Amino acid sequence: MTIKTSAARPGMYVHAVEGGWMASPFWRKHLVLASARDVAKLVEAGIGEIVIDTDKGVGPLAPASAPLSVAAAVETAAPAVTSTAPPPRTRRRAASELDRARAVVEQSRAAMLRMFADARMGHAIDHRALAPLVDSITEFVARDQRALLTVTRLRSKDEYTWLHSVAVGALLIGFARHLGLPEDEASDLGLAGLLHDIGKMAVPSAVLEKTGSLDPAELAVVRHHPEKGHALLLGGDVPEVVRDVCLHHHERVDGRGYPFGLAGDRLSLAARMSAVCDVYDAVTSLRPYKRPWAPGDALARMQSWHGHFDQELLGAFIDHIGIHPPGALVRLRSNRLALVLGTGADDPTAPPVRAFFDIPTQSRLPLTEVATDATGDPILGGERGAYWFGLAWDRMRTAVLTANGTDAAPSPRAVGA
């Protein structure tokens, strides 16, 4: 489909541009417009028309004939989403949001475990039973995504599979809104996140929960879970995007993923988005066979995996999550350690944090919420919790995020190390 550049919006898959690739402001011939800034680049380059593929991305909202200024393109390409940048919160309000997040997670427990039980029995999946849960997650993401993601991080190894699905659903809804996708598409992507790993119910528990490396036969079984899940979702009125994400969330843009080894141009926007959200939640979570990475470390490593993700989409995801994502451990200029509580509304480098440990004295501090902008206590960089607190880190992190005290003793470290 050929459209005026003035009708472009984030989430569109650009197949070609007017004047050919040499006229494009992007180095790739085909790409997803991952943000309003990408749309503005097309306008700045003087591209009058683009060819989009609506099978791989979103379509136009409405035809537009008059060219837009760069400022207008940015304004119209990213419709405002209410409540994505809530005002600063008191500790009491933060605690109440965490309580509400726990209620949503508890609601998800029964629904997801029931769905997984049906899948283990080979029963058809009734996705409509998850509609109330999708609505709850969608509503909560609009109000305070960080609280919901914080609670899903506080999981045990045994809870990993179903809570991972809830977290990926929440991440996809938030990511879709960041890209300016319509609410119905964001809701379908949330459902896709909840069901993306439904095929793992066909994998023996001994394999899923194995703490060591998988042998070739076990790895082959695991790599069939996207197809197993897709088969469970066939029939009925399951949205196509849900089947797409289930089948393709382990594919890579360089064609080295599974189960089919599809290359970038053959992967939909939803599949590329889900690959990013799935990996990000997996590597930042406690799994039976691996300890979690710090959120900042995870994003940095994901950026280094050339060929794994759509780089434009990964960049947009990082913009959405923030340079210092919620839950990250950071060192402040005052030489205090703190946990990131959310994203900076005006400055992604200055999120709100909760300080809890003094490095020079190697001692715990009263939990204190701190501003990290230039007038407060700026962040110097990320830190590794396991380095400072050893095996006590997971317990201490949970206590700090939930605003409880902790008796965990830190590992002795050199001052300023």
PDB file of C-alpha atoms in Angstrom, residues 20-136:
ATOM      1  CA  GLY A  20      14.514   4.462  -3.534  1.00  0.00           C
ATOM      2  CA  TRP A  21      16.787   3.363  -0.737  1.00  0.00           C
ATOM      3  CA  MET A  22      19.422   6.040  -1.415  1.00  0.00           C
ATOM      4  CA  ALA A  23      16.849   8.703  -0.569  1.00  0.00           C
ATOM      5  CA  SER A  24      15.914   7.049   2.731  1.00  0.00           C
ATOM      6  CA  PRO A  25      17.157   8.503   6.025  1.00  0.00           C
ATOM      7  CA  PHE A  26      17.524   4.943   7.332  1.00  0.00           C
ATOM      8  CA  TRP A  27      20.302   2.480   6.588  1.00  0.00           C
ATOM      9  CA  ARG A  28      17.881  -0.435   6.198  1.00  0.00           C
ATOM     10  CA  LYS A  29      15.758  -0.937   3.102  1.00  0.00           C
ATOM     11  CA  HIS A  30      12.791  -2.238   5.113  1.00  0.00           C
ATOM     12  CA  LEU A  31      11.982  -1.337   8.686  1.00  0.00           C
ATOM     13  CA  VAL A  32       9.326  -0.740  11.306  1.00  0.00           C
ATOM     14  CA  LEU A  33       8.743   2.893  12.246  1.00  0.00           C
ATOM     15  CA  ALA A  34       9.481   2.398  15.912  1.00  0.00           C
ATOM     16  CA  SER A  35       8.817   5.916  17.184  1.00  0.00           C
ATOM     17  CA  ALA A  36       7.473   9.349  16.314  1.00  0.00           C
ATOM     18  CA  ARG A  37      11.061  10.429  15.671  1.00  0.00           C
ATOM     19  CA  ASP A  38      11.349   7.851  12.868  1.00  0.00           C
ATOM     20  CA  VAL A  39       8.283   9.407  11.243  1.00  0.00           C
ATOM     21  CA  ALA A  40       9.849  12.850  11.592  1.00  0.00           C
ATOM     22  CA  LYS A  41      13.026  11.609   9.865  1.00  0.00           C
ATOM     23  CA  LEU A  42      10.991  10.704   6.789  1.00  0.00           C
ATOM     24  CA  VAL A  43       9.450  14.176   6.739  1.00  0.00           C
ATOM     25  CA  GLU A  44      12.836  15.845   7.250  1.00  0.00           C
ATOM     26  CA  ALA A  45      14.290  13.857   4.328  1.00  0.00           C
ATOM     27  CA  GLY A  46      11.571  15.169   2.032  1.00  0.00           C
ATOM     28  CA  ILE A  47      10.076  11.722   1.389  1.00  0.00           C
ATOM     29  CA  GLY A  48       6.619  12.334  -0.085  1.00  0.00           C
ATOM     30  CA  GLU A  49       5.298   8.772  -0.189  1.00  0.00           C
ATOM     31  CA  ILE A  50       6.150   5.419   1.330  1.00  0.00           C
ATOM     32  CA  VAL A  51       5.072   1.863   0.582  1.00  0.00           C
ATOM     33  CA  ILE A  52       3.899  -0.007   3.678  1.00  0.00           C
ATOM     34  CA  ASP A  53       3.126  -3.675   4.313  1.00  0.00           C
ATOM     35  CA  THR A  54       0.037  -3.964   6.512  1.00  0.00           C
ATOM     36  CA  ASP A  55       0.656  -7.690   7.056  1.00  0.00           C
ATOM     37  CA  LYS A  56       3.826  -6.814   8.968  1.00  0.00           C
ATOM     38  CA  GLY A  57       2.770  -3.583  10.639  1.00  0.00           C
ATOM     39  CA  VAL A  58      -0.149  -1.252  11.294  1.00  0.00           C
ATOM     40  CA  GLY A  59      -2.103   0.533   8.600  1.00  0.00           C
ATOM     41  CA  PRO A  60      -2.970   4.230   8.275  1.00  0.00           C
ATOM     42  CA  LEU A  61      -5.564   5.732  10.571  1.00  0.00           C
ATOM     43  CA  ALA A  62      -6.867   8.025   7.830  1.00  0.00           C
ATOM     44  CA  PRO A  63      -5.621   9.371   4.475  1.00  0.00           C
ATOM     45  CA  ALA A  64      -3.795  12.663   4.586  1.00  0.00           C
ATOM     46  CA  SER A  65      -2.947  14.819   1.609  1.00  0.00           C
ATOM     47  CA  ALA A  66      -1.297  17.944   2.991  1.00  0.00           C
ATOM     48  CA  PRO A  67       2.357  17.571   4.014  1.00  0.00           C
ATOM     49  CA  LEU A  68       3.122  18.074   7.688  1.00  0.00           C
ATOM     50  CA  SER A  69       5.920  19.965   9.347  1.00  0.00           C
ATOM     51  CA  VAL A  70       8.403  17.935  11.369  1.00  0.00           C
ATOM     52  CA  ALA A  71       6.844  19.191  14.610  1.00  0.00           C
ATOM     53  CA  ALA A  72       3.361  18.279  13.414  1.00  0.00           C
ATOM     54  CA  ALA A  73       4.519  14.829  12.357  1.00  0.00           C
ATOM     55  CA  VAL A  74       5.897  14.143  15.830  1.00  0.00           C
ATOM     56  CA  GLU A  75       2.724  15.450  17.478  1.00  0.00           C
ATOM     57  CA  THR A  76       0.252  13.523  15.335  1.00  0.00           C
ATOM     58  CA  ALA A  77       2.249  10.298  14.996  1.00  0.00           C
ATOM     59  CA  ALA A  78       2.276   9.585  18.727  1.00  0.00           C
ATOM     60  CA  PRO A  79      -1.184  10.075  20.205  1.00  0.00           C
ATOM     61  CA  ALA A  80      -1.148  10.913  23.865  1.00  0.00           C
ATOM     62  CA  VAL A  81      -1.815   8.107  26.297  1.00  0.00           C
ATOM     63  CA  THR A  82      -3.279   9.151  29.615  1.00  0.00           C
ATOM     64  CA  SER A  83      -1.605   8.227  32.873  1.00  0.00           C
ATOM     65  CA  THR A  84       1.658   6.979  31.353  1.00  0.00           C
ATOM     66  CA  ALA A  85       3.633   9.536  33.329  1.00  0.00           C
ATOM     67  CA  PRO A  86       2.010   9.732  36.748  1.00  0.00           C
ATOM     68  CA  PRO A  87       3.002  12.532  39.127  1.00  0.00           C
ATOM     69  CA  PRO A  88       5.583  11.870  41.852  1.00  0.00           C
ATOM     70  CA  ARG A  89       4.162   9.571  44.510  1.00  0.00           C
ATOM     71  CA  THR A  90       4.479   9.482  48.240  1.00  0.00           C
ATOM     72  CA  ARG A  91       5.629   6.248  49.861  1.00  0.00           C
ATOM     73  CA  ARG A  92       2.050   5.555  50.994  1.00  0.00           C
ATOM     74  CA  ARG A  93       0.744   5.926  47.453  1.00  0.00           C
ATOM     75  CA  ALA A  94       3.567   3.776  46.084  1.00  0.00           C
ATOM     76  CA  ALA A  95       2.754   1.080  48.614  1.00  0.00           C
ATOM     77  CA  SER A  96      -0.934   1.170  47.699  1.00  0.00           C
ATOM     78  CA  GLU A  97      -0.071   0.801  44.029  1.00  0.00           C
ATOM     79  CA  LEU A  98       2.056  -2.239  44.867  1.00  0.00           C
ATOM     80  CA  ASP A  99      -0.871  -3.676  46.840  1.00  0.00           C
ATOM     81  CA  ARG A 100      -3.145  -3.218  43.812  1.00  0.00           C
ATOM     82  CA  ALA A 101      -0.474  -4.766  41.597  1.00  0.00           C
ATOM     83  CA  ARG A 102      -0.356  -7.804  43.891  1.00  0.00           C
ATOM     84  CA  ALA A 103      -4.130  -8.109  43.548  1.00  0.00           C
ATOM     85  CA  VAL A 104      -3.818  -8.171  39.748  1.00  0.00           C
ATOM     86  CA  VAL A 105      -1.075 -10.802  39.974  1.00  0.00           C
ATOM     87  CA  GLU A 106      -3.195 -12.920  42.315  1.00  0.00           C
ATOM     88  CA  GLN A 107      -6.082 -12.625  39.849  1.00  0.00           C
ATOM     89  CA  SER A 108      -3.740 -13.828  37.128  1.00  0.00           C
ATOM     90  CA  ARG A 109      -2.569 -16.842  39.136  1.00  0.00           C
ATOM     91  CA  ALA A 110      -5.857 -18.752  39.027  1.00  0.00           C
ATOM     92  CA  ALA A 111      -6.615 -17.817  35.423  1.00  0.00           C
ATOM     93  CA  MET A 112      -3.160 -18.734  34.105  1.00  0.00           C
ATOM     94  CA  LEU A 113      -2.831 -21.969  36.077  1.00  0.00           C
ATOM     95  CA  ARG A 114      -6.279 -23.059  34.864  1.00  0.00           C
ATOM     96  CA  MET A 115      -5.279 -22.256  31.271  1.00  0.00           C
ATOM     97  CA  PHE A 116      -2.008 -24.152  31.639  1.00  0.00           C
ATOM     98  CA  ALA A 117      -3.842 -27.155  33.101  1.00  0.00           C
ATOM     99  CA  ASP A 118      -6.145 -27.234  30.058  1.00  0.00           C
ATOM    100  CA  ALA A 119      -3.105 -27.085  27.791  1.00  0.00           C
ATOM    101  CA  ARG A 120      -1.438 -30.002  29.593  1.00  0.00           C
ATOM    102  CA  MET A 121      -4.573 -32.062  29.005  1.00  0.00           C
ATOM    103  CA  GLY A 122      -4.577 -31.119  25.326  1.00  0.00           C
ATOM    104  CA  HIS A 123      -7.871 -29.222  25.617  1.00  0.00           C
ATOM    105  CA  ALA A 124      -8.713 -26.344  23.296  1.00  0.00           C
ATOM    106  CA  ILE A 125      -7.759 -22.971  24.736  1.00  0.00           C
ATOM    107  CA  ASP A 126     -10.645 -20.618  25.485  1.00  0.00           C
ATOM    108  CA  HIS A 127      -8.892 -17.256  25.222  1.00  0.00           C
ATOM    109  CA  ARG A 128     -12.085 -15.436  26.213  1.00  0.00           C
ATOM    110  CA  ALA A 129     -11.595 -16.669  29.769  1.00  0.00           C
ATOM    111  CA  LEU A 130      -8.541 -14.395  29.919  1.00  0.00           C
ATOM    112  CA  ALA A 131     -10.429 -11.281  28.806  1.00  0.00           C
ATOM    113  CA  PRO A 132     -11.006  -9.967  32.378  1.00  0.00           C
ATOM    114  CA  LEU A 133      -7.320 -10.464  33.157  1.00  0.00           C
ATOM    115  CA  VAL A 134      -6.253  -8.629  29.982  1.00  0.00           C
ATOM    116  CA  ASP A 135      -8.576  -5.774  30.939  1.00  0.00           C
ATOM    117  CA  SER A 136      -7.091  -5.619  34.449  1.00  0.00           C
TER     118      SER A 136
END
